[in-house]
CSV table of C-alpha atoms in Angstrom, one decimal:
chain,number,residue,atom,x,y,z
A,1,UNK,CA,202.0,282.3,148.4
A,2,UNK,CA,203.3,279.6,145.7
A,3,UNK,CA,205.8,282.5,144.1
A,4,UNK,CA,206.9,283.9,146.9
A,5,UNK,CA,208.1,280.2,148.0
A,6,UNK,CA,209.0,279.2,144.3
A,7,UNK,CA,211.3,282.7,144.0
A,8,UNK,CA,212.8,281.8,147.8
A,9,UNK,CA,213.7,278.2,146.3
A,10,UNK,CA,215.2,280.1,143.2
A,11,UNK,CA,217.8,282.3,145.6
A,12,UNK,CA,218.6,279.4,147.5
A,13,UNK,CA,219.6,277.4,144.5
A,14,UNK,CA,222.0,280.4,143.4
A,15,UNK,CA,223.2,280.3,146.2
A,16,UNK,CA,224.5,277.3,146.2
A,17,UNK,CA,225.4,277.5,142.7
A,18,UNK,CA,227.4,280.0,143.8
A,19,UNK,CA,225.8,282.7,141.6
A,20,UNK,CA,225.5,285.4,144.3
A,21,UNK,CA,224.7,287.9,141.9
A,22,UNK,CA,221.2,286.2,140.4
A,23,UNK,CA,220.9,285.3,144.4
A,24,UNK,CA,220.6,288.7,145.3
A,25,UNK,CA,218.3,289.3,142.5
A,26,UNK,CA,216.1,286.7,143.7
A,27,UNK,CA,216.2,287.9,147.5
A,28,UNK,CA,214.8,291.3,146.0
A,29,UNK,CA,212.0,289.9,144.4
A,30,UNK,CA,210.9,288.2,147.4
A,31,UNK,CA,211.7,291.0,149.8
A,32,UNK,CA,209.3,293.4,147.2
A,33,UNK,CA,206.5,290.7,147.0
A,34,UNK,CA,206.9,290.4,151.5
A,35,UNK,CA,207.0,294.3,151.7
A,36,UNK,CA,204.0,294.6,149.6
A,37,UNK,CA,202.2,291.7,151.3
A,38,UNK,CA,202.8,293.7,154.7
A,39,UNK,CA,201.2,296.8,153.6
A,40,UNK,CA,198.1,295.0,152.7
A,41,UNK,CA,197.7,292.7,155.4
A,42,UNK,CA,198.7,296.0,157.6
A,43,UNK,CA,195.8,297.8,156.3
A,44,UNK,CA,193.5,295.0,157.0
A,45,UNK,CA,195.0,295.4,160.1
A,46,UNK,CA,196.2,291.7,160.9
A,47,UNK,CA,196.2,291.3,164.3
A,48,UNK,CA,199.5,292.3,165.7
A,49,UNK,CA,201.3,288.7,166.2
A,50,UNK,CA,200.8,287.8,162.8
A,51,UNK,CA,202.2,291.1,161.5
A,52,UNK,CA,205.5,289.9,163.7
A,53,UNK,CA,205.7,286.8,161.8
A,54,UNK,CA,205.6,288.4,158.6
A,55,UNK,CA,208.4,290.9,159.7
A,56,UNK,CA,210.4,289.0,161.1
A,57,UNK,CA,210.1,286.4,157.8
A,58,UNK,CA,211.3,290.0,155.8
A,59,UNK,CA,213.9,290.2,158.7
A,60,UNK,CA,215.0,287.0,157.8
A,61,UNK,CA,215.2,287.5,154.2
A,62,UNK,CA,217.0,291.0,154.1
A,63,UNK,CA,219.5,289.2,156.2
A,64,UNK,CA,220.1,286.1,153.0
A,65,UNK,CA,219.9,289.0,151.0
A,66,UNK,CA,223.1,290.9,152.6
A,67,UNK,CA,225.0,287.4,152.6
A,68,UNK,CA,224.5,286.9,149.1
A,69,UNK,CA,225.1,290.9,148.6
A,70,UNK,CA,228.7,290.1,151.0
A,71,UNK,CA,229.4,286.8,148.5
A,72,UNK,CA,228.7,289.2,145.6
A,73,UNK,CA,231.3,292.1,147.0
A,74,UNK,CA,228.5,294.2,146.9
A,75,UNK,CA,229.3,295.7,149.9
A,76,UNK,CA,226.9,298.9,150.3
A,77,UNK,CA,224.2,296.6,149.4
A,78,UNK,CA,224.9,294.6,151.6
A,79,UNK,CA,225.2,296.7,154.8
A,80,UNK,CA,222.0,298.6,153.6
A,81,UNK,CA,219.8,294.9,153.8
A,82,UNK,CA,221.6,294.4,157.3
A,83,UNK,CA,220.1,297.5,158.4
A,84,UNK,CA,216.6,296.7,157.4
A,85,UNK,CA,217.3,293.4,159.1
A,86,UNK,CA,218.8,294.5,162.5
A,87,UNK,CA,215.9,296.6,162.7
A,88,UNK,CA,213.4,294.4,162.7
A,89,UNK,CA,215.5,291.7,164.3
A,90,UNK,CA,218.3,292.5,166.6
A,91,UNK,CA,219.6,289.3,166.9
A,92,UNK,CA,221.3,289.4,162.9
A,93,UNK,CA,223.8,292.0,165.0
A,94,UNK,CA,225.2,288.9,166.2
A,95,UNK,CA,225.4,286.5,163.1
A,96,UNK,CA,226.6,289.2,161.2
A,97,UNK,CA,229.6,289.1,163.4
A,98,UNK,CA,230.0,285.0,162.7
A,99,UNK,CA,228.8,284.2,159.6
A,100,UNK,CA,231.2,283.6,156.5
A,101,UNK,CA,228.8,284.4,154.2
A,102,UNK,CA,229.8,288.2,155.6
A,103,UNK,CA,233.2,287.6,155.8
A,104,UNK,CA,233.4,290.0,152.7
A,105,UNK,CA,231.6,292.5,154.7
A,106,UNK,CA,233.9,292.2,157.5
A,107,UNK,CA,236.7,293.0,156.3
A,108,UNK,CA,235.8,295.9,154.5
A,109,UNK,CA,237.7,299.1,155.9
A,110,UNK,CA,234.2,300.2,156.3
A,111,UNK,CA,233.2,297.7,158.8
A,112,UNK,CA,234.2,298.9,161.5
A,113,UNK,CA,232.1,302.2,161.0
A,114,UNK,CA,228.6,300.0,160.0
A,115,UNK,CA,229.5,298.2,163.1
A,116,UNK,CA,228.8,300.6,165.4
A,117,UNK,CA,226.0,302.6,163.4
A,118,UNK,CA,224.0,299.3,163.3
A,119,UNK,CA,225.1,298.5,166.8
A,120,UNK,CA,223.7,301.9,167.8
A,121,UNK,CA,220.7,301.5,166.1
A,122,UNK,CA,220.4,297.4,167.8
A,123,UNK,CA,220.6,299.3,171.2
A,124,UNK,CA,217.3,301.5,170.0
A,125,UNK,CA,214.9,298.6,170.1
């Protein structure tokens, strides 16, 4: 709907203002107003292509989400919105190991750990 594309417009503009923080703010209200909009149109039982779309939409928005988490050295939050991500969409796996919004995420002593947990769980689908 018009908010969910007016608070999407909001994040990117953060973004490129560099505010990561109110970025990743603005991600989570659009993620919580997708992951609501799911469950309903999941009870009305969409058929199942359209219920794709929408997840891989959320999919797409987890994964701004971690890169403005990653610009914000918000590290856990970060990985935790890349998990949601790679889960519904495997192919994040491999922009997460490209992109420079996540370079803050790479080189995290932690990385190497997440790597393989979300690498594992890529493997799964």
């Amino acid at each position: 709907g018009e908010s969910h594309q007016s608070h999407r417009e909001l994040a990117q503009l953060y973004y490129r203002m560099r505010d990561y923080e109110k970025a990743v703010k603005s991600y989570e209200t659009v993620i919580g107003n997708l992951e609501r909009e799911l469950e309903r149109r999941g009870v009305n039982r969409l058929d199942p292509e359209a219920v794709l779309a929408w997840r891989k939409t959320l999919a797409l928005e987890y994964y701004n989400a971690a890169c403005s988490s990653s610009l914000a050295k918000e590290i856990e939050k970060a990985k935790g919105y890349m998990r949601k991500a790679i889960a519904i969409d495997s192919s994040h796996f491999v922009n997460m190991e490209k992109d420079g919004d996540l370079a803050n995420l790479r080189k995290d002593p932690s990385y190497a750990a997440f790597r393989k947990e979300v690498g594992d769980l890529k493997d799964e689908l």
